[in-house]
Every structure is written in C-alpha cells, then in structure tokens.
PDB file of C-alpha atoms in Angstrom:
ATOM      1  CA  ASP A 565       0.000   0.000   0.000  1.00 54.00           C
ATOM      2  CA  GLY A 566       1.248   3.458  -0.843  1.00 64.00           C
ATOM      3  CA  GLY A 567       0.849   6.085   1.803  1.00 93.00           C
ATOM      4  CA  ILE A 568       2.208   8.044   4.677  1.00 96.00           C
ATOM      5  CA  THR A 569       2.531   6.564   8.138  1.00 96.00           C
ATOM      6  CA  GLN A 570       3.084   8.055  11.548  1.00 97.00           C
ATOM      7  CA  SER A 571       3.995   6.267  14.703  1.00 92.00           C
ATOM      8  CA  PRO A 572       3.046   5.895  17.393  1.00 93.00           C
ATOM      9  CA  LYS A 573      -0.636   6.871  17.343  1.00 94.00           C
ATOM     10  CA  TYR A 574      -0.561   7.888  21.017  1.00 95.00           C
ATOM     11  CA  LEU A 575       2.506   8.967  22.958  1.00 95.00           C
ATOM     12  CA  PHE A 576       2.819   9.867  26.608  1.00 94.00           C
ATOM     13  CA  ARG A 577       5.884  11.549  28.054  1.00 92.00           C
ATOM     14  CA  LYS A 578       6.998  13.230  31.206  1.00 92.00           C
ATOM     15  CA  GLU A 579       7.843  16.907  31.148  1.00 91.00           C
ATOM     16  CA  GLY A 580      11.517  17.562  30.457  1.00 90.00           C
ATOM     17  CA  GLN A 581      12.001  14.609  28.112  1.00 91.00           C
ATOM     18  CA  ASN A 582      12.694  14.895  24.418  1.00 94.00           C
ATOM     19  CA  VAL A 583      10.491  12.762  22.191  1.00 95.00           C
ATOM     20  CA  THR A 584      10.742  11.878  18.502  1.00 96.00           C
ATOM     21  CA  LEU A 585       7.719  11.371  16.272  1.00 97.00           C
ATOM     22  CA  SER A 586       8.141   9.213  13.220  1.00 97.00           C
ATOM     23  CA  CYS A 587       6.868  10.013   9.722  1.00 98.00           C
ATOM     24  CA  GLU A 588       7.499   7.764   6.716  1.00 98.00           C
ATOM     25  CA  GLN A 589       6.149   7.923   3.161  1.00 97.00           C
ATOM     26  CA  ASN A 590       6.482   5.579   0.196  1.00 96.00           C
ATOM     27  CA  LEU A 591       4.860   7.919  -2.316  1.00 95.00           C
ATOM     28  CA  ASN A 592       8.209   9.111  -3.700  1.00 94.00           C
ATOM     29  CA  HIS A 593       7.267  12.646  -2.693  1.00 93.00           C
ATOM     30  CA  ASP A 594      10.000  15.230  -2.392  1.00 91.00           C
ATOM     31  CA  ALA A 595       8.234  17.607  -0.007  1.00 91.00           C
ATOM     32  CA  MET A 596       7.308  16.784   3.564  1.00 94.00           C
ATOM     33  CA  TYR A 597       5.674  18.825   6.328  1.00 94.00           C
ATOM     34  CA  TRP A 598       4.941  18.793  10.037  1.00 97.00           C
ATOM     35  CA  TYR A 599       1.865  20.466  11.525  1.00 97.00           C
ATOM     36  CA  ARG A 600       0.535  20.883  15.007  1.00 97.00           C
ATOM     37  CA  GLN A 601      -3.192  21.001  15.760  1.00 96.00           C
ATOM     38  CA  ASP A 602      -4.670  22.057  19.085  1.00 94.00           C
ATOM     39  CA  PRO A 603      -8.333  21.434  20.019  1.00 87.00           C
ATOM     40  CA  GLY A 604     -10.683  23.551  17.923  1.00 79.00           C
ATOM     41  CA  GLN A 605      -7.778  25.090  16.057  1.00 83.00           C
ATOM     42  CA  GLY A 606      -6.408  24.980  12.572  1.00 88.00           C
ATOM     43  CA  LEU A 607      -3.116  23.447  11.553  1.00 93.00           C
ATOM     44  CA  ARG A 608       0.025  25.372  12.343  1.00 94.00           C
ATOM     45  CA  LEU A 609       3.157  24.650  10.333  1.00 94.00           C
ATOM     46  CA  ILE A 610       6.208  23.587  12.330  1.00 97.00           C
ATOM     47  CA  TYR A 611       8.791  22.614   9.697  1.00 96.00           C
ATOM     48  CA  TYR A 612       8.815  21.720   6.035  1.00 93.00           C
ATOM     49  CA  SER A 613      11.297  20.187   3.660  1.00 93.00           C
ATOM     50  CA  GLN A 614      11.400  20.266  -0.112  1.00 89.00           C
ATOM     51  CA  ILE A 615      14.407  18.024  -0.646  1.00 90.00           C
ATOM     52  CA  VAL A 616      16.681  15.691   1.263  1.00 94.00           C
ATOM     53  CA  ASN A 617      19.098  17.394   3.662  1.00 95.00           C
ATOM     54  CA  ASP A 618      17.216  20.670   3.519  1.00 94.00           C
ATOM     55  CA  PHE A 619      14.338  22.020   5.587  1.00 95.00           C
ATOM     56  CA  GLN A 620      12.810  25.325   6.585  1.00 93.00           C
ATOM     57  CA  LYS A 621      11.167  26.634   9.728  1.00 95.00           C
ATOM     58  CA  GLY A 622       7.440  27.122   9.662  1.00 93.00           C
ATOM     59  CA  ASP A 623       5.464  29.449  11.881  1.00 92.00           C
ATOM     60  CA  ILE A 624       6.045  27.691  15.211  1.00 95.00           C
ATOM     61  CA  ALA A 625       9.459  25.991  14.996  1.00 97.00           C
ATOM     62  CA  GLU A 626      10.698  26.968  18.455  1.00 96.00           C
ATOM     63  CA  GLY A 627      11.207  23.910  20.667  1.00 96.00           C
ATOM     64  CA  TYR A 628      11.158  21.500  17.725  1.00 98.00           C
ATOM     65  CA  SER A 629      13.841  19.994  15.500  1.00 97.00           C
ATOM     66  CA  VAL A 630      13.746  17.866  12.352  1.00 98.00           C
ATOM     67  CA  SER A 631      16.056  15.958  10.044  1.00 98.00           C
ATOM     68  CA  ARG A 632      15.704  14.849   6.445  1.00 97.00           C
ATOM     69  CA  GLU A 633      18.434  12.320   5.796  1.00 97.00           C
ATOM     70  CA  LYS A 634      16.270  10.167   3.542  1.00 97.00           C
ATOM     71  CA  LYS A 635      13.577  11.088   1.074  1.00 96.00           C
ATOM     72  CA  GLU A 636      11.110   8.753   2.775  1.00 97.00           C
ATOM     73  CA  SER A 637      11.573   9.945   6.332  1.00 98.00           C
ATOM     74  CA  PHE A 638      11.042  13.239   8.168  1.00 98.00           C
ATOM     75  CA  PRO A 639      11.178  12.679  11.956  1.00 98.00           C
ATOM     76  CA  LEU A 640      10.173  15.446  14.348  1.00 98.00           C
ATOM     77  CA  THR A 641      11.777  15.843  17.770  1.00 97.00           C
ATOM     78  CA  VAL A 642       9.817  17.698  20.412  1.00 96.00           C
ATOM     79  CA  THR A 643      12.401  19.028  22.819  1.00 94.00           C
ATOM     80  CA  SER A 644      12.061  19.984  26.449  1.00 90.00           C
ATOM     81  CA  ALA A 645      12.264  23.607  25.310  1.00 89.00           C
ATOM     82  CA  GLN A 646       8.776  23.388  23.786  1.00 90.00           C
ATOM     83  CA  LYS A 647       6.602  25.019  26.443  1.00 90.00           C
ATOM     84  CA  ASN A 648       3.290  23.391  25.610  1.00 93.00           C
ATOM     85  CA  PRO A 649       3.955  20.203  23.636  1.00 95.00           C
ATOM     86  CA  THR A 650       0.663  18.413  24.255  1.00 96.00           C
ATOM     87  CA  ALA A 651      -1.097  18.421  20.884  1.00 97.00           C
ATOM     88  CA  PHE A 652      -2.064  16.413  17.822  1.00 97.00           C
ATOM     89  CA  TYR A 653       0.809  16.241  15.323  1.00 98.00           C
ATOM     90  CA  LEU A 654       0.247  15.676  11.628  1.00 98.00           C
ATOM     91  CA  CYS A 655       2.814  14.842   8.991  1.00 97.00           C
ATOM     92  CA  ALA A 656       2.168  15.363   5.285  1.00 95.00           C
ATOM     93  CA  SER A 657       3.913  14.980   1.963  1.00 94.00           C
ATOM     94  CA  SER A 658       3.437  16.240  -1.569  1.00 91.00           C
ATOM     95  CA  MET A 659       5.081  16.205  -4.945  1.00 86.00           C
ATOM     96  CA  TRP A 660       8.054  18.494  -5.309  1.00 67.00           C
ATOM     97  CA  SER A 661       6.459  21.690  -6.421  1.00 64.00           C
ATOM     98  CA  MET A 662       5.113  23.000  -3.172  1.00 58.00           C
ATOM     99  CA  GLY A 663       1.654  24.406  -3.435  1.00 66.00           C
ATOM    100  CA  GLN A 664       0.919  23.045  -6.872  1.00 72.00           C
ATOM    101  CA  TYR A 665      -0.085  19.567  -5.763  1.00 81.00           C
ATOM    102  CA  GLU A 666      -2.285  18.145  -3.071  1.00 87.00           C
ATOM    103  CA  GLN A 667      -0.854  17.040   0.226  1.00 91.00           C
ATOM    104  CA  TYR A 668      -1.220  13.560   1.637  1.00 94.00           C
ATOM    105  CA  PHE A 669      -1.558  13.348   5.390  1.00 96.00           C
ATOM    106  CA  GLY A 670      -0.648  10.669   7.872  1.00 97.00           C
ATOM    107  CA  PRO A 671      -3.087   9.565  10.579  1.00 96.00           C
ATOM    108  CA  GLY A 672      -1.436  11.741  13.218  1.00 97.00           C
ATOM    109  CA  THR A 673       0.253  11.252  16.583  1.00 97.00           C
ATOM    110  CA  ARG A 674      -1.430  12.491  19.729  1.00 97.00           C
ATOM    111  CA  LEU A 675       1.264  13.545  22.178  1.00 96.00           C
ATOM    112  CA  THR A 676       0.487  14.062  25.854  1.00 96.00           C
ATOM    113  CA  VAL A 677       3.144  15.499  28.138  1.00 94.00           C
ATOM    114  CA  THR A 678       2.512  15.551  31.879  1.00 91.00           C
TER     115      THR A 678
ATOM    116  CA  SER B 491       2.218  32.079   3.605  1.00 63.00           C
ATOM    117  CA  GLN B 492      -0.938  30.906   1.899  1.00 73.00           C
ATOM    118  CA  GLN B 493      -3.876  30.456   4.231  1.00 84.00           C
ATOM    119  CA  GLY B 494      -7.583  30.580   3.689  1.00 92.00           C
ATOM    120  CA  GLU B 495     -10.284  31.701   6.053  1.00 94.00           C
ATOM    121  CA  GLU B 496     -13.334  29.455   6.155  1.00 96.00           C
ATOM    122  CA  ASP B 497     -16.849  30.618   6.909  1.00 96.00           C
ATOM    123  CA  PRO B 498     -18.935  29.697   8.796  1.00 97.00           C
ATOM    124  CA  GLN B 499     -16.848  28.218  11.576  1.00 96.00           C
ATOM    125  CA  ALA B 500     -19.603  25.709  12.322  1.00 97.00           C
ATOM    126  CA  LEU B 501     -22.624  24.432  10.434  1.00 97.00           C
ATOM    127  CA  SER B 502     -25.337  21.998  11.463  1.00 98.00           C
ATOM    128  CA  ILE B 503     -27.814  20.572   8.944  1.00 97.00           C
ATOM    129  CA  GLN B 504     -30.225  17.677   8.531  1.00 98.00           C
ATOM    130  CA  GLU B 505     -29.270  14.662   6.463  1.00 98.00           C
ATOM    131  CA  GLY B 506     -30.317  15.158   2.860  1.00 98.00           C
ATOM    132  CA  GLU B 507     -29.855  18.928   2.911  1.00 98.00           C
ATOM    133  CA  ASN B 508     -27.094  20.753   1.056  1.00 98.00           C
ATOM    134  CA  ALA B 509     -24.127  22.221   2.890  1.00 98.00           C
ATOM    135  CA  THR B 510     -22.284  25.276   1.653  1.00 98.00           C
ATOM    136  CA  MET B 511     -19.066  26.595   3.092  1.00 98.00           C
ATOM    137  CA  ASN B 512     -17.004  29.514   1.930  1.00 98.00           C
ATOM    138  CA  CYS B 513     -13.354  30.418   1.787  1.00 97.00           C
ATOM    139  CA  SER B 514     -11.626  33.758   1.408  1.00 97.00           C
ATOM    140  CA  TYR B 515      -7.948  34.376   0.802  1.00 95.00           C
ATOM    141  CA  LYS B 516      -5.629  37.307   0.294  1.00 92.00           C
ATOM    142  CA  THR B 517      -2.930  36.651  -2.287  1.00 87.00           C
ATOM    143  CA  SER B 518      -2.796  35.445  -5.866  1.00 89.00           C
ATOM    144  CA  ILE B 519      -3.031  31.711  -6.290  1.00 90.00           C
ATOM    145  CA  ASN B 520      -2.063  28.849  -8.587  1.00 89.00           C
ATOM    146  CA  ASN B 521      -4.843  26.646  -7.250  1.00 91.00           C
ATOM    147  CA  LEU B 522      -7.156  26.197  -4.309  1.00 94.00           C
ATOM    148  CA  GLN B 523      -7.681  22.885  -2.560  1.00 94.00           C
ATOM    149  CA  TRP B 524     -10.327  21.582  -0.182  1.00 97.00           C
ATOM    150  CA  TYR B 525      -9.651  18.994   2.498  1.00 97.00           C
ATOM    151  CA  ARG B 526     -11.765  17.068   4.980  1.00 97.00           C
ATOM    152  CA  GLN B 527     -10.727  15.994   8.466  1.00 96.00           C
ATOM    153  CA  ASN B 528     -12.684  13.467  10.443  1.00 96.00           C
ATOM    154  CA  SER B 529     -12.321  13.776  14.183  1.00 92.00           C
ATOM    155  CA  GLY B 530      -8.902  12.613  15.378  1.00 91.00           C
ATOM    156  CA  ARG B 531      -7.664  11.789  11.885  1.00 94.00           C
ATOM    157  CA  GLY B 532      -5.416  13.278   9.245  1.00 95.00           C
ATOM    158  CA  LEU B 533      -6.689  15.505   6.472  1.00 96.00           C
ATOM    159  CA  VAL B 534      -7.943  13.985   3.245  1.00 96.00           C
ATOM    160  CA  HIS B 535      -7.732  15.851  -0.033  1.00 95.00           C
ATOM    161  CA  LEU B 536     -11.137  16.323  -1.677  1.00 97.00           C
ATOM    162  CA  ILE B 537     -10.708  18.481  -4.739  1.00 96.00           C
ATOM    163  CA  LEU B 538      -8.293  20.912  -6.394  1.00 93.00           C
ATOM    164  CA  ILE B 539      -9.419  23.783  -8.597  1.00 95.00           C
ATOM    165  CA  ARG B 540      -6.877  25.718 -10.639  1.00 93.00           C
ATOM    166  CA  SER B 541      -6.877  29.484 -10.930  1.00 94.00           C
ATOM    167  CA  ASN B 542      -8.092  29.365 -14.523  1.00 95.00           C
ATOM    168  CA  GLU B 543     -11.122  27.244 -13.614  1.00 97.00           C
ATOM    169  CA  ARG B 544     -14.395  28.629 -12.289  1.00 98.00           C
ATOM    170  CA  GLU B 545     -16.211  25.492 -11.256  1.00 98.00           C
ATOM    171  CA  LYS B 546     -15.385  21.866 -10.639  1.00 98.00           C
ATOM    172  CA  HIS B 547     -17.430  18.825  -9.674  1.00 97.00           C
ATOM    173  CA  SER B 548     -16.526  15.584  -7.979  1.00 96.00           C
ATOM    174  CA  GLY B 549     -19.408  13.302  -7.044  1.00 97.00           C
ATOM    175  CA  ARG B 550     -21.604  15.236  -4.588  1.00 98.00           C
ATOM    176  CA  LEU B 551     -19.042  18.022  -4.297  1.00 98.00           C
ATOM    177  CA  ARG B 552     -19.156  21.243  -6.263  1.00 98.00           C
ATOM    178  CA  VAL B 553     -16.433  23.845  -5.900  1.00 98.00           C
ATOM    179  CA  THR B 554     -16.475  27.343  -7.333  1.00 98.00           C
ATOM    180  CA  LEU B 555     -13.646  29.819  -7.541  1.00 98.00           C
ATOM    181  CA  ASP B 556     -13.831  33.566  -8.067  1.00 98.00           C
ATOM    182  CA  THR B 557     -10.299  34.921  -8.314  1.00 96.00           C
ATOM    183  CA  SER B 558     -11.536  38.505  -8.687  1.00 96.00           C
ATOM    184  CA  LYS B 559     -13.154  38.256  -5.257  1.00 97.00           C
ATOM    185  CA  LYS B 560     -10.472  35.943  -3.883  1.00 96.00           C
ATOM    186  CA  SER B 561     -13.092  33.500  -2.728  1.00 97.00           C
ATOM    187  CA  SER B 562     -14.200  29.920  -3.166  1.00 98.00           C
ATOM    188  CA  SER B 563     -17.146  27.860  -2.057  1.00 98.00           C
ATOM    189  CA  LEU B 564     -17.659  24.163  -1.427  1.00 98.00           C
ATOM    190  CA  LEU B 565     -21.132  22.717  -1.846  1.00 98.00           C
ATOM    191  CA  ILE B 566     -21.946  19.236  -0.605  1.00 98.00           C
ATOM    192  CA  THR B 567     -25.265  18.081  -2.015  1.00 98.00           C
ATOM    193  CA  ALA B 568     -27.621  15.570  -0.382  1.00 98.00           C
ATOM    194  CA  SER B 569     -25.505  15.421   2.759  1.00 98.00           C
ATOM    195  CA  ARG B 570     -25.053  12.244   4.749  1.00 98.00           C
ATOM    196  CA  ALA B 571     -24.147  11.621   8.371  1.00 97.00           C
ATOM    197  CA  ALA B 572     -20.745  10.417   7.138  1.00 97.00           C
ATOM    198  CA  ASP B 573     -20.038  13.928   5.837  1.00 98.00           C
ATOM    199  CA  THR B 574     -19.737  15.115   9.439  1.00 98.00           C
ATOM    200  CA  ALA B 575     -16.202  16.469   9.615  1.00 97.00           C
ATOM    201  CA  SER B 576     -14.146  19.648   9.510  1.00 97.00           C
ATOM    202  CA  TYR B 577     -13.464  21.137   6.090  1.00 98.00           C
ATOM    203  CA  PHE B 578     -10.427  23.228   5.237  1.00 97.00           C
ATOM    204  CA  CYS B 579      -9.649  25.321   2.203  1.00 96.00           C
ATOM    205  CA  ALA B 580      -6.052  25.694   1.081  1.00 93.00           C
ATOM    206  CA  PRO B 581      -5.210  28.474  -1.382  1.00 92.00           C
ATOM    207  CA  ARG B 582      -1.847  27.736  -2.934  1.00 88.00           C
ATOM    208  CA  GLY B 583       0.536  30.274  -4.409  1.00 81.00           C
ATOM    209  CA  ASP B 584       1.716  30.719  -7.934  1.00 65.00           C
ATOM    210  CA  SER B 585       5.413  30.538  -7.241  1.00 63.00           C
ATOM    211  CA  GLY B 586       7.543  27.455  -7.201  1.00 60.00           C
ATOM    212  CA  GLY B 587      10.067  26.651  -4.550  1.00 61.00           C
ATOM    213  CA  TYR B 588       9.524  27.005  -0.850  1.00 63.00           C
ATOM    214  CA  GLN B 589       6.097  28.047   0.323  1.00 70.00           C
ATOM    215  CA  LYS B 590       4.623  28.022   3.769  1.00 74.00           C
ATOM    216  CA  VAL B 591       1.570  25.914   3.064  1.00 80.00           C
ATOM    217  CA  THR B 592      -0.703  26.418   6.041  1.00 86.00           C
ATOM    218  CA  PHE B 593      -4.326  25.808   7.017  1.00 91.00           C
ATOM    219  CA  GLY B 594      -6.954  27.879   8.798  1.00 90.00           C
ATOM    220  CA  ILE B 595      -9.446  26.841  11.449  1.00 93.00           C
ATOM    221  CA  GLY B 596     -11.852  25.205   9.032  1.00 96.00           C
ATOM    222  CA  THR B 597     -15.621  24.783   8.972  1.00 97.00           C
ATOM    223  CA  LYS B 598     -16.981  22.161  11.327  1.00 96.00           C
ATOM    224  CA  LEU B 599     -19.942  20.458   9.653  1.00 98.00           C
ATOM    225  CA  GLN B 600     -22.419  18.354  11.589  1.00 98.00           C
ATOM    226  CA  VAL B 601     -24.960  16.349   9.598  1.00 98.00           C
ATOM    227  CA  ILE B 602     -27.818  15.167  11.790  1.00 97.00           C
ATOM    228  CA  PRO B 603     -29.381  11.830  10.792  1.00 95.00           C
TER     229      PRO B 603
END
C-alpha cells in the first residue's frame, strides 16, 4: 500500500524529556511537512522540507527539531524547550512543487506530556 | 504564507440537505484545494481547482472559484451523516520553490441523521 505513516498513534511523556515522532512515506514525494493542531484550532506549520538534507522553519518551529536524511523519512523531535507540547501532530507529503499539488496526510500522533 | 479563512466556523444541517461553506484568501493563487478531516484523523484531499477554472465537480461536491473576489465555495449536495467532519480550504501560491503551506481553522460540519 502506498501512503504516509506516523507512529506511534498515542505517545505519553513526562515533562523535560525529548520525544521523537516518526513520519514515513512511500509515495516518492520530495516535499514533507509537520503540523501541530490544538483542540478547535487549525493546523500550524512547524517545519517543512522540499528536498533531502534541507528544511525550513514554519510558523512555530521553536522547541522542535527535524532531520531529512532520507527522502522517505522526516522525523520530528519535540524538545524539552517546547513550552506546551501536548497536541495532535500531523505529517504530510506532496510532490516536489510545493503548493501546486495536493498534500497527503498521515493519521497523526497524539502527544500528551505531563 | 498561503492560508484561507473558512466561513462559517460551524454548520449543522439535517441529512439530505445541502451544505455550503465559503473560503476567502488574500494573495494570488495557482490553485485552491479543499480537504476534509474526520475527528482525530489526518486531512484527506477532496478536490483541487486551478486558478483558470471557475467550477469543478466531484461526485456530490461542487467547488467554485472567483479569483476577482479571492473567494471559493464548497457545496456538498444531499448530505449524509458520514459527511460530518471539519473542512479546510487551502489556497496555494503561484510561485515554485519554498512556500509556507498552512491551514486555517476550518468549517466544522455536523450532519444530523
């Protein structure tokens, strides 16, 4: 099956711990994205990447880090510096020309930090 | 960044009725996309309309685009309970390369059986 996967679906962490969310796609898409969604809110862009080994900050990058060592993978690390990390995190991918093609979304990871 | 503003924020209708939601945006676009999000899930792409198109259909969905007014509408005909979801519009820019592709708050549609 072609698609985009995120794991785990639910993640619980203690405050002060870093945590890494996985995102993998086998659609051969060049562009990948990370969004955060809070209850009743829209999607806010954290980081995005158009090609391997390159990525750009979105609107709320503080407290997050990413890597793009492989085309298929775009993991997101939520660091202890992120003040309010509890949220629903969505990963997406699209063909290379950002904005000109639809995005495909993963099922999301719900992170709870206590 | 490219972000649309959906209106209304919430809509409740009876099954079988039509649902109309609107989107406004601010900059020039290459295309405008509509997505659906079921509760607790990822977004699913519904339809893409290019800037040189005025109307597009896909099954029970009808999308219009008015670039002079920088607005779009999504009509769902003969709604079903399964259409209950949040709907997002996504205006997308006309430049290549890096773009901050973002999403607004969406329209939350409830279809009552």
